Short mmCIF file of C-alpha atoms in Angstrom, two decimals:
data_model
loop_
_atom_site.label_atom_id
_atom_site.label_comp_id
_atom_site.label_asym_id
_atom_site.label_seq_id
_atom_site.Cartn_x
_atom_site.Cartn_y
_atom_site.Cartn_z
CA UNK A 1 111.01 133.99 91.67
CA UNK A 2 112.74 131.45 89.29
CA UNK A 3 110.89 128.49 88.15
CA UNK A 4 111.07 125.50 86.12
CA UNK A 5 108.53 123.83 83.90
CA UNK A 6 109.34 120.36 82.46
CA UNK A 7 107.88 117.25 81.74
CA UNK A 8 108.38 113.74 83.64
CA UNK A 9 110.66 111.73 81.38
CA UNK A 10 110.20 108.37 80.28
CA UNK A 11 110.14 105.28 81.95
CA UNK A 12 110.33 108.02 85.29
CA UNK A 13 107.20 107.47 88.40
CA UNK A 14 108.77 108.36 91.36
CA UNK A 15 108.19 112.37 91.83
CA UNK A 16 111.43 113.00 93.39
CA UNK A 17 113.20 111.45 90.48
CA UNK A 18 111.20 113.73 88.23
CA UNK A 19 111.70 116.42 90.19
CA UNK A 20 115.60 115.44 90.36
CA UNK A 21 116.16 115.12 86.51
CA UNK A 22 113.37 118.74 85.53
CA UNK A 23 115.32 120.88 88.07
CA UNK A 24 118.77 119.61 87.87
CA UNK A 25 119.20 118.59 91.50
CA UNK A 26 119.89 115.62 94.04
CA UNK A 27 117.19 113.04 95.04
CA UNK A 28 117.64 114.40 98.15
CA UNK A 29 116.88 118.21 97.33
CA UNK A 30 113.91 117.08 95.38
CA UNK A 31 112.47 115.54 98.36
CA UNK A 32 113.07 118.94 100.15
CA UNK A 33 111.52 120.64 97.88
CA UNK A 34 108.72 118.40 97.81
CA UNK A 35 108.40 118.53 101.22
CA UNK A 36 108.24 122.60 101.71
CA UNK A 37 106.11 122.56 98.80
CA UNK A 38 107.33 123.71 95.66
CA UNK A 39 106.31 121.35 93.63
CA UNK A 40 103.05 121.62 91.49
CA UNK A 41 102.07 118.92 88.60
CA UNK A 42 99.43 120.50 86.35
CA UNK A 43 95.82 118.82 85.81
CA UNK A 44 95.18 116.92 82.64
CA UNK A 45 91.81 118.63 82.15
CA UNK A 46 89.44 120.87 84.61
CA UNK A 47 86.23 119.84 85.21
CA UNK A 48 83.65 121.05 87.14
CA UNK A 49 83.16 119.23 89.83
CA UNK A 50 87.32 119.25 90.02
CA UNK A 51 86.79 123.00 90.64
CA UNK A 52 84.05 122.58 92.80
CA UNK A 53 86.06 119.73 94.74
CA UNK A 54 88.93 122.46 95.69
CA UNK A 55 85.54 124.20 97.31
CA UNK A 56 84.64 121.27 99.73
CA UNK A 57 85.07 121.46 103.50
CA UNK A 58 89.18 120.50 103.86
CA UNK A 59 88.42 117.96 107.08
CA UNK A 60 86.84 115.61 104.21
CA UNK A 61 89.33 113.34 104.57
CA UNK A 62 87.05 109.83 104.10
CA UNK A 63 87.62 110.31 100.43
CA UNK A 64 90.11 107.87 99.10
CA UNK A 65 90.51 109.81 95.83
CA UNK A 66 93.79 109.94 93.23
CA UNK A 67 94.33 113.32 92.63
CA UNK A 68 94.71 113.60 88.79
CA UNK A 69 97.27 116.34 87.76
CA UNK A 70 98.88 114.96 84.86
CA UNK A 71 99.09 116.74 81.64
CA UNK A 72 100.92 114.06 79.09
CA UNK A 73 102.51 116.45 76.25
CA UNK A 74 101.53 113.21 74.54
CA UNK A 75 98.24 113.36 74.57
CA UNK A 76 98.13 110.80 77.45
CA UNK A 77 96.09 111.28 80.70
CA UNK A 78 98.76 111.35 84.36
CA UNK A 79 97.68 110.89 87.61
CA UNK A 80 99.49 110.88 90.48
CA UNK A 81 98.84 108.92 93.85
CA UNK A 82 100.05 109.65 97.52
CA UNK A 83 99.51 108.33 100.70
CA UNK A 84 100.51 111.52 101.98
CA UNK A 85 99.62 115.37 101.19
CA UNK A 86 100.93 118.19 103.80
CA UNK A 87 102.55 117.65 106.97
CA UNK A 88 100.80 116.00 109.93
CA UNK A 89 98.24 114.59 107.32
CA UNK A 90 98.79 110.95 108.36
CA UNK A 91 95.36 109.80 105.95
CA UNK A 92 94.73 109.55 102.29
CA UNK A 93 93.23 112.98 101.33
CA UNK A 94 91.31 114.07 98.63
CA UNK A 95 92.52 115.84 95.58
CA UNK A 96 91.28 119.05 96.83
CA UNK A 97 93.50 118.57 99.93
CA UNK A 98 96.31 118.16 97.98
CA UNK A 99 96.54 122.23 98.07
CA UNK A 100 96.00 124.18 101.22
CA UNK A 101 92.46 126.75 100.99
CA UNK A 102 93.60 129.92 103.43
CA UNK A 103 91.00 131.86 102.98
CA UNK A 104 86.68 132.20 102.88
CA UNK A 105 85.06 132.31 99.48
CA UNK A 106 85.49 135.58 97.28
CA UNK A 107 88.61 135.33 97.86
CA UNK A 108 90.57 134.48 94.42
CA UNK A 109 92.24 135.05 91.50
CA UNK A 110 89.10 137.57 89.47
CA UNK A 111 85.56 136.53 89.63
CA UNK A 112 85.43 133.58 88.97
CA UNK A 113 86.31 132.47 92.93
CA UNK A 114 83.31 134.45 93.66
CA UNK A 115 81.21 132.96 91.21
CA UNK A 116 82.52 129.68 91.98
CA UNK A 117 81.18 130.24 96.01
CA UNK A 118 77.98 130.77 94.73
CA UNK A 119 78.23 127.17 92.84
CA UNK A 120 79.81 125.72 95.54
CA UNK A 121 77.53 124.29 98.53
CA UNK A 122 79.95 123.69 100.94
CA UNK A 123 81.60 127.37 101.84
CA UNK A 124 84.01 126.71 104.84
CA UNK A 125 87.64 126.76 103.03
CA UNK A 126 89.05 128.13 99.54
CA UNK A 127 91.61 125.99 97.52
CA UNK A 128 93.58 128.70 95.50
CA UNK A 129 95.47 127.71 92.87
CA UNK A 130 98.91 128.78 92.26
CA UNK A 131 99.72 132.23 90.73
CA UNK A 132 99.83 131.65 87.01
CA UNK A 133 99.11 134.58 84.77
CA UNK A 134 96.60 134.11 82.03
CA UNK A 135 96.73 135.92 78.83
CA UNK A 136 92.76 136.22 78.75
CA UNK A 137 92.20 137.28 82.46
CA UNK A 138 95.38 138.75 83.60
CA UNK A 139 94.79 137.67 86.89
CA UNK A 140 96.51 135.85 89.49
CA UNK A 141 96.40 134.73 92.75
CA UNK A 142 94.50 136.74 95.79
CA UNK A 143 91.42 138.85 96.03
CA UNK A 144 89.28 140.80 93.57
CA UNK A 145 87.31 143.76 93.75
CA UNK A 146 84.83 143.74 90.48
CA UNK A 147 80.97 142.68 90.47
CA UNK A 148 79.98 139.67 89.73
CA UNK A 149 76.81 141.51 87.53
CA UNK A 150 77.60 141.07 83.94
CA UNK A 151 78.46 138.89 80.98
CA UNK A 152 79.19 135.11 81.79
CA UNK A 153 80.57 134.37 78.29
CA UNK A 154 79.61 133.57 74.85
CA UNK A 155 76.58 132.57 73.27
CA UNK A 156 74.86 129.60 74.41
CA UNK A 157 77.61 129.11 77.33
CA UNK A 158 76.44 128.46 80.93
CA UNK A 159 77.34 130.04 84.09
CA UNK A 160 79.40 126.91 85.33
CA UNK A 161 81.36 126.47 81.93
CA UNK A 162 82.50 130.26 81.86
CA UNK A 163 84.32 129.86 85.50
CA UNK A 164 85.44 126.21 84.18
CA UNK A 165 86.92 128.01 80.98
CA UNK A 166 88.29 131.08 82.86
CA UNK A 167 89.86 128.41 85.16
CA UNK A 168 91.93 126.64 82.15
CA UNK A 169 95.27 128.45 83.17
CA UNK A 170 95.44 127.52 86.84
CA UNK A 171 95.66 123.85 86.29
CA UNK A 172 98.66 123.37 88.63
CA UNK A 173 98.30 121.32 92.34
CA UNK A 174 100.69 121.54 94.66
CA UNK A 175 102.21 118.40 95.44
CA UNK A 176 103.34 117.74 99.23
CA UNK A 177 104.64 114.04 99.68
CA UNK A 178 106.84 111.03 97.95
CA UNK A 179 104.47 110.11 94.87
CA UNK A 180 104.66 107.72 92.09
CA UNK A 181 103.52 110.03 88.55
CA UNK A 182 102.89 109.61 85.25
CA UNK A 183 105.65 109.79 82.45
CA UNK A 184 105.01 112.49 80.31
CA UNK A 185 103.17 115.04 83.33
CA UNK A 186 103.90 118.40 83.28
CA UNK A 187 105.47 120.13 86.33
CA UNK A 188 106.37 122.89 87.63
CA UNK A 189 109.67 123.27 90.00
CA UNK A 190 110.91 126.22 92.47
CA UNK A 191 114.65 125.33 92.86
CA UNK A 192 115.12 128.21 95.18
CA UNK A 193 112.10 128.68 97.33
CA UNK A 194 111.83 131.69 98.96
CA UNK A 195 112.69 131.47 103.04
CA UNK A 196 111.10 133.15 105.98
CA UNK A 197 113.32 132.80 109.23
CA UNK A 198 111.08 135.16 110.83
CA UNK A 199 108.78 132.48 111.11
CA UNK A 200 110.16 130.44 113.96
CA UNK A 201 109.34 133.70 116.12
CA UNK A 202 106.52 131.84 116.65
CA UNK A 203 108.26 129.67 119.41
CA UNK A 204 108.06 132.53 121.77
CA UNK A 205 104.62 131.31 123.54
CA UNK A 206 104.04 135.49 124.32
CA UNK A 207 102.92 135.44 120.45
CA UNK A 208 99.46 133.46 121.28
CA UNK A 209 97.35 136.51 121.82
CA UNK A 210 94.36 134.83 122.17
CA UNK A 211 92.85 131.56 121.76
CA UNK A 212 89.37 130.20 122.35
CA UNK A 213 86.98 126.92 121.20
CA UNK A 214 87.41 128.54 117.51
CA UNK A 215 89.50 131.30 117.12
CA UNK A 216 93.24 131.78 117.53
CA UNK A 217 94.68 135.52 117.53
CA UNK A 218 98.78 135.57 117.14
CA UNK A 219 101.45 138.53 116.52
CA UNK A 220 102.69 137.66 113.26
CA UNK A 221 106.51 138.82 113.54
CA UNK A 222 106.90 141.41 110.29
CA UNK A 223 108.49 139.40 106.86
CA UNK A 224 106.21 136.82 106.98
CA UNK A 225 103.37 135.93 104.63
CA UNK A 226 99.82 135.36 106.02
CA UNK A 227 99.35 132.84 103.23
CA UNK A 228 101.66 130.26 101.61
CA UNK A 229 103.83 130.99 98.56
CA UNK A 230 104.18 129.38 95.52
CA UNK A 231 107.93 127.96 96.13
CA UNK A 232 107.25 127.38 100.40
CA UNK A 233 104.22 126.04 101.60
CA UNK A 234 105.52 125.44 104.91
CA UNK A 235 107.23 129.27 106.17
CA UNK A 236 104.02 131.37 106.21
CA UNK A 237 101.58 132.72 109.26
CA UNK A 238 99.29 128.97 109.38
CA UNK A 239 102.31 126.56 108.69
CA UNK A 240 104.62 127.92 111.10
CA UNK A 241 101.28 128.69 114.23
CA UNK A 242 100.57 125.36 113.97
CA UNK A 243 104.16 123.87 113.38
CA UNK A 244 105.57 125.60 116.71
CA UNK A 245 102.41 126.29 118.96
CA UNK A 246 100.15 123.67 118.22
CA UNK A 247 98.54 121.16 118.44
CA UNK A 248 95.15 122.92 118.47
CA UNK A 249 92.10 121.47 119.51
CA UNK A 250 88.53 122.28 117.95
CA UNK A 251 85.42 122.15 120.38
CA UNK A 252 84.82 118.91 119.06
CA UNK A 253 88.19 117.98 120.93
CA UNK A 254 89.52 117.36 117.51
CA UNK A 255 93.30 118.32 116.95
CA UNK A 256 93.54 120.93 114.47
CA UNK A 257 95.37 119.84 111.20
CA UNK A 258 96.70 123.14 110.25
CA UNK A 259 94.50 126.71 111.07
CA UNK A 260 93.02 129.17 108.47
CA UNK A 261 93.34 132.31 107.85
CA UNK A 262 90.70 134.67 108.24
CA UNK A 263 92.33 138.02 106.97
CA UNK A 264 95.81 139.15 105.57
CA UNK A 265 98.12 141.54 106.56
CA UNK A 266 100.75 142.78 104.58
CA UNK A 267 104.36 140.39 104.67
CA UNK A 268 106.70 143.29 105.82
CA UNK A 269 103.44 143.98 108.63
CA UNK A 270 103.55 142.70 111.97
CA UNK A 271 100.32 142.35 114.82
CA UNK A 272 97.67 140.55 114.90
CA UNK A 273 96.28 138.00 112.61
CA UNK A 274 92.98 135.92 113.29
CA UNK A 275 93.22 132.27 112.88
CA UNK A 276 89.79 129.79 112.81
CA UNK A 277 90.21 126.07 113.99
CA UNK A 278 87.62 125.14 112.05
CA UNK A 279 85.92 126.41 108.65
CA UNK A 280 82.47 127.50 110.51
CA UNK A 281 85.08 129.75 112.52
CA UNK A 282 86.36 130.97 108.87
CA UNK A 283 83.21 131.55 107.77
CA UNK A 284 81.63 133.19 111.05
CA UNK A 285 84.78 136.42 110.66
CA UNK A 286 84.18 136.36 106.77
CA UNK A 287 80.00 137.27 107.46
CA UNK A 288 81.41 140.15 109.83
CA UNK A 289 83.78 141.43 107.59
CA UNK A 290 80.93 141.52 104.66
CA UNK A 291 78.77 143.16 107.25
CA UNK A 292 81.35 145.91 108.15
CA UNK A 293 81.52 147.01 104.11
CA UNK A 294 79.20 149.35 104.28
CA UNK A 295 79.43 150.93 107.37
CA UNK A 296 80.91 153.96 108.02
CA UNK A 297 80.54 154.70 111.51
CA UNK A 298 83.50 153.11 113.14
CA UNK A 299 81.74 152.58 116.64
CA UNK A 300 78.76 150.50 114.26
CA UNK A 301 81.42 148.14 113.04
CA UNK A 302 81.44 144.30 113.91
CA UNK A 303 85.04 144.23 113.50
CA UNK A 304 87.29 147.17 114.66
CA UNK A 305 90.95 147.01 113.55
CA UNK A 306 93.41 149.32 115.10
CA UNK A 307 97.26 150.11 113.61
CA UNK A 308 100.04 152.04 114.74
CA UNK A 309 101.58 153.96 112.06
CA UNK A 310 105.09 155.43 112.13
CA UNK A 311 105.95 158.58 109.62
CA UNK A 312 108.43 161.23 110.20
CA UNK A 313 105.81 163.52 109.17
CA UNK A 314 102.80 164.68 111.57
CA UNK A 315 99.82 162.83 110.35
CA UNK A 316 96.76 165.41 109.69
CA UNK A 317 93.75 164.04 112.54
CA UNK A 318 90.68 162.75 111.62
CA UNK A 319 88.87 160.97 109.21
CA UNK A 320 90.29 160.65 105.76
CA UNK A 321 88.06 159.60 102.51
CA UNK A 322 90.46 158.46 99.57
CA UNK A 323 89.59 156.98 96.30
CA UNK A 324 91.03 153.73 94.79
CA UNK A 325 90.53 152.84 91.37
CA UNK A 326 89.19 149.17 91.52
CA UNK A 327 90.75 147.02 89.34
CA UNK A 328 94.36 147.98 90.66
CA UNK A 329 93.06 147.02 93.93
CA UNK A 330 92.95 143.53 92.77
CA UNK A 331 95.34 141.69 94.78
CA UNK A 332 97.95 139.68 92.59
CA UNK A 333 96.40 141.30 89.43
CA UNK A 334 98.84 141.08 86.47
CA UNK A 335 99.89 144.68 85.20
CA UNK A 336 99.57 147.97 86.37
CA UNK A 337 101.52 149.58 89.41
CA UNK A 338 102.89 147.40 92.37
CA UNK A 339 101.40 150.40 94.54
CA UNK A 340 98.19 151.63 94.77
CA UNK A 341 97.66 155.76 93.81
CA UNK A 342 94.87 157.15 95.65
CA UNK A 343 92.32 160.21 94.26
CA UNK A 344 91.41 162.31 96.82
CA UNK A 345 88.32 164.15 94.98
CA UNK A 346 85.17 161.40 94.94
CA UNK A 347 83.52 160.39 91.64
CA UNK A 348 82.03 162.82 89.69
CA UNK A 349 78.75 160.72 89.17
CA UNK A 350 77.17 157.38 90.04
CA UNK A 351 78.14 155.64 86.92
CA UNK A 352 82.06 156.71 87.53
CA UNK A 353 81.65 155.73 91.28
CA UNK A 354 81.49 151.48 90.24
CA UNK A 355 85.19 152.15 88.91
CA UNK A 356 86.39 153.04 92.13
CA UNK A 357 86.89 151.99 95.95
CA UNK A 358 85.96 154.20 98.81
CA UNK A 359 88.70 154.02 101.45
CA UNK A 360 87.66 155.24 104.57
CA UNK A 361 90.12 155.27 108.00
CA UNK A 362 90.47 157.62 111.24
CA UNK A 363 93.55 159.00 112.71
CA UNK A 364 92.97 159.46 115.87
CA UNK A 365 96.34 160.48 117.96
CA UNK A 366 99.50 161.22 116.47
CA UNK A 367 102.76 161.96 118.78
CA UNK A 368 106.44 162.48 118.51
CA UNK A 369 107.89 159.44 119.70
CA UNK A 370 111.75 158.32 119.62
CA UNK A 371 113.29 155.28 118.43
CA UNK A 372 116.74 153.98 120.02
CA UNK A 373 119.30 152.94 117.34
CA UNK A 374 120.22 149.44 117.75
CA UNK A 375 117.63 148.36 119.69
CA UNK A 376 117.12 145.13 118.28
CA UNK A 377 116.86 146.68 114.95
CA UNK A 378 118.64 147.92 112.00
CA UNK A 379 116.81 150.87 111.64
CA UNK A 380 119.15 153.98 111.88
CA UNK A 381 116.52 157.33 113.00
CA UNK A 382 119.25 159.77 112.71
CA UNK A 383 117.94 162.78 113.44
CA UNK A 384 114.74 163.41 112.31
CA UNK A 385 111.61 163.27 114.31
CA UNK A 386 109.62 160.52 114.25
CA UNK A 387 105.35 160.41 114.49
CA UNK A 388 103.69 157.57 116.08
CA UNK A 389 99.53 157.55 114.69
CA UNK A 390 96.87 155.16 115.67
CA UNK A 391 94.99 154.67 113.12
CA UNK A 392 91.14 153.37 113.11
CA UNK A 393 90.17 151.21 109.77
CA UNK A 394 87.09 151.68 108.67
CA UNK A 395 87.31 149.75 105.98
CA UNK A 396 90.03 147.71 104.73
CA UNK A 397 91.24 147.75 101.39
CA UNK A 398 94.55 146.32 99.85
CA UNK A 399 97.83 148.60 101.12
CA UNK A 400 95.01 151.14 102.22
CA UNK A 401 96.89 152.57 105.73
CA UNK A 402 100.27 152.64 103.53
CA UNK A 403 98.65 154.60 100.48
CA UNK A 404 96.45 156.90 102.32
CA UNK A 405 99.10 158.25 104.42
CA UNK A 406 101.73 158.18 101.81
CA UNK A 407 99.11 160.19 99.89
CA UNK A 408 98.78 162.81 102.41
CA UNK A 409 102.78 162.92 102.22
CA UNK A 410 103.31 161.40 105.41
CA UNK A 411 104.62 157.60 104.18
CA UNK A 412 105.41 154.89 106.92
CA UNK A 413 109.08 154.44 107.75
CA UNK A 414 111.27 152.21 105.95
CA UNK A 415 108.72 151.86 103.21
CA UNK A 416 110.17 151.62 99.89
CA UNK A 417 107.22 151.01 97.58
CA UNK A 418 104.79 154.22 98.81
CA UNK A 419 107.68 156.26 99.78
CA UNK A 420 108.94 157.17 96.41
CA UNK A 421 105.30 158.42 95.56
CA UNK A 422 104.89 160.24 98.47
CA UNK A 423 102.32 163.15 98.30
CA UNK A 424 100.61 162.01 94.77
CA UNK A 425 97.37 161.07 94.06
CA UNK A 426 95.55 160.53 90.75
CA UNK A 427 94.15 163.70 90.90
CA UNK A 428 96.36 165.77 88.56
CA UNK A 429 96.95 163.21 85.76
CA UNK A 430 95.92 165.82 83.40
CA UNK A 431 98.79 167.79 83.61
CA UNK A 432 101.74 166.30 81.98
CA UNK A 433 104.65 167.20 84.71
CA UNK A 434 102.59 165.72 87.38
CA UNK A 435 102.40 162.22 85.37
CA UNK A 436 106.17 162.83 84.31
CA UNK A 437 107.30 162.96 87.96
CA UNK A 438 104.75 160.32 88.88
CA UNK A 439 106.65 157.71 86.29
CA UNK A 440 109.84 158.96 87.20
CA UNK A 441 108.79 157.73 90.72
CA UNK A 442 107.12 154.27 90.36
CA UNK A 443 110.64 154.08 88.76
CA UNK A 444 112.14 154.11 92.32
CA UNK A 445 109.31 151.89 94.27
CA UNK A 446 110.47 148.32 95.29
CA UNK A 447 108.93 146.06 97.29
CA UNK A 448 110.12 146.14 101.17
CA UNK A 449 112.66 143.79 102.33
CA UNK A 450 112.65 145.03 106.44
CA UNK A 451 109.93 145.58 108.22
CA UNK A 452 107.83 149.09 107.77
CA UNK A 453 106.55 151.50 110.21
CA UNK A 454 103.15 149.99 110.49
CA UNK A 455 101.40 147.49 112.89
CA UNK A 456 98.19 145.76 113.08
CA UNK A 457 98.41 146.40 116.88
CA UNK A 458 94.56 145.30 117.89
CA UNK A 459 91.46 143.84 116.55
CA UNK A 460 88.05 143.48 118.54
CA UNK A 461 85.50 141.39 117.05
CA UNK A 462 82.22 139.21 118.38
CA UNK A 463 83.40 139.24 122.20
CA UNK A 464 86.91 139.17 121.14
CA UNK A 465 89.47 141.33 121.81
CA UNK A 466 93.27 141.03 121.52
CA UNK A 467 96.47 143.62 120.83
CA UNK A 468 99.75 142.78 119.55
CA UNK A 469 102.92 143.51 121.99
CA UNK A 470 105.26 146.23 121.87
CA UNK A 471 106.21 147.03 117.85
CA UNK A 472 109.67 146.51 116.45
CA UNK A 473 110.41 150.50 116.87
CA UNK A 474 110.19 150.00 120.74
CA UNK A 475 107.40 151.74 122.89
CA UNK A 476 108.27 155.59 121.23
CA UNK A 477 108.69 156.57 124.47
CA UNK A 478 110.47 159.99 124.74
#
């Protein structure tokens, strides 16, 4: 995705004028893409209680702070002021408003999100900062995977100053409303923000699985993100929930300014997604989901996640233990594969087992089913027969139904980044063919542009218990 990174010109305050003159566009596009959100202004420095601020509790709206973001190529502080950040927002905000936090703490770009949760003493909401990759860390964006046990920097440097200094390359804010900015700022532009039609599904009221005093459960329609993207803040699984079947109201009797996320799913993955009106909410599924990481018994779990899983291959039954290596499961992680290879042989010692993620899930039923062409999809089945699995997470790693199975040589329909590498696993890297065809097939992987054979079809957690209507491949029936 295509952006541009300029500075505000002279004798220039109004944002969309910026925006206008850096991207090459009309006053009136700039405010559009203001308004979706793909706009950011960077930070003129990064302090810690600035990183600690995008930690707070996000319905802290009594601050009446400026959000500085400016950073002058001249040497000169910037600041920008707003009277309005994100949509329904009708009160000054703080800065750390200014970006939208999806998800519970330890959730971030490398450690230093997890350290930072441990700094921070207000855990109900996440700011993240935009995805920019840094030459020291590599990392971008989502979750991470490696312990927090270790080095924390150079001699004589504190805890809090390493995360400040690992920090130093996300110094971009997201910028939501008409705002007067400092000449000389540098920003960053999205001309051509990605779009998600699929999101106005979400007007069909059958969606709302579930709601209660804190949680809301929805069928996310497949090709849309759970969390916002850089270029469209607007188009993703919160935005859209609360744009089109809101308002929400807390058990306060508060209306709900937007919803969080409590867990992903996959963009080209539809079913259900569980939203909190509140952070306690947030926090409340975050505890369960630490809970369930080191349980194994499926029936022991405090939250049970079941998926439907369409392969035209029979699935083998039961339960299958796979091996991720850990720092490729690092979501938004710069380099390495887009896919995630799997080892089916566990770790030869105790040491080797800290490099790599158990990945535990439970077929349970798989069954020819049959898909009708044209039936409100584009999917053509020819003539090959089709399997229909449900599948039981145990636990729930990034891409882990999609990688298992393709592993196993049985990938999900329609999926064209663990297709191609259907049937390998890192197990035979020693052997110099095996790697040869294994290049010559991340050659082929892209990432999916129509929805895939899979669906996060129920989740039961704390009393609640929801599933996710009929998948886009019909009801299989023969």
């Amino acid at each position: 995705m295509r952006c541009i990174n300029g500075a505000v010109p002279n004798n220039v305050r109004a944002l969309n004028e910026a925006v206008s003159i850096v991207a090459n566009v009309s006053r009136s596009y700039a405010n559009e893409l203001i308004s979706i959100g793909a706009v950011w202004a960077r930070m003129d420095e990064l302090t810690i209680d600035d990183v600690l601020s995008q930690y707070g509790d996000h319905h802290d709206y009594d601050h009446d702070i400026d959000a500085v973001v400016g950073s002058s190529r001249r040497g000169r502080g910037s600041s920008i002021r707003s009277s309005r950040v994100g949509k329904g927002m009708g009160r000054r905000t703080s800065s750390a408003s200014i970006m939208y936090g999806d998800l519970p703490p330890g959730w971030g770009s490398g450690n230093e999100n997890d350290e930072l949760s441990s700094m921070s003493t207000s855990s109900s909401i996440i700011s993240t900062p935009p995805s920019i990759p840094s030459s020291s860390s590599g990392g971008r964006g989502d979750d991470d995977v490696d312990d927090i046990i270790g080095d924390h920097g150079g001699m004589g440097e504190t805890h809090d100053e390493h995360v400040v200094r690992r920090r130093t390359s996300s110094r971009y804010r997201r910028i939501l409303s008409p705002s007067t900015i400092e000449p000389g700022t540098d920003i960053r532009v999205y001309p051509h923000p990605r779009r998600f039609p699929s999101c106005y599904d979400f007007a069909d009221r059958t969606r709302l699985l579930y709601e209660d005093t804190t949680f809301v459960i929805v069928d996310k329609p497949p090709m849309l993100p759970t969390q916002p993207e850089p270029s469209n803040y607007d188009e993703c699984c919160p935005g859209c929930v609360n744009m089109l079947m809101g308002p929400f109201v807390t058990v306060r009797g508060e209306n709900v300014v937007r919803p969080l996320l409590c867990h992903r799913v996959d963009s080209c993955v539809g079913g259900c997604v569980v939203l909190s009106k509140d952070g306690n909410g947030q926090r409340v599924f975050s505890e369960l989901q630490a809970s369930c990481r080191f349980v194994v018994v499926v029936r022991q779990r405090k939250i049970k996640k079941l998926y439907l899983a369409v392969t035209t291959s029979p699935v083998p039954l039961g339960m299958h233990v796979h091996w991720m290596w850990g720092r490729s499961n690092s979501r938004g992680q710069m380099g390495g594969t887009p896919c995630q290879f799997v080892s089916h042989k566990p770790p030869e010692t105790r040491k080797k087992a800290r490099s790599w993620i158990r990945c535990v899930l439970e077929v349970v039923k798989c069954e020819p089913i049959s898909i009708a062409k044209n039936d409100g999809h584009t999917y053509d089945p020819g003539d090959a027969v089709h399997y229909q699995s449900t599948v039981r997470l145990v636990t729930g790693r990034k891409h882990q139904v999609r990688a298992q199975l393709s592993s196993l040589g049985c990938p999900l329909i329609r999926d064209t980044l663990y297709g191609p590498i259907s049937g390998m696993t890192l197990d035979n890297l020693d052997d110099v063919d095996a790697e040869g065809r294994m290049d010559e097939a991340l050659s082929r992987v892209r990432v999916p542009t129509e929805p895939i054979g899979l669906q996060a079809h129920a989740i039961l957690f704390a009393g609640v218990k929801a599933k996710a209507r009929t998948p886009w491949w019909g009801d299989g029936r023969i």
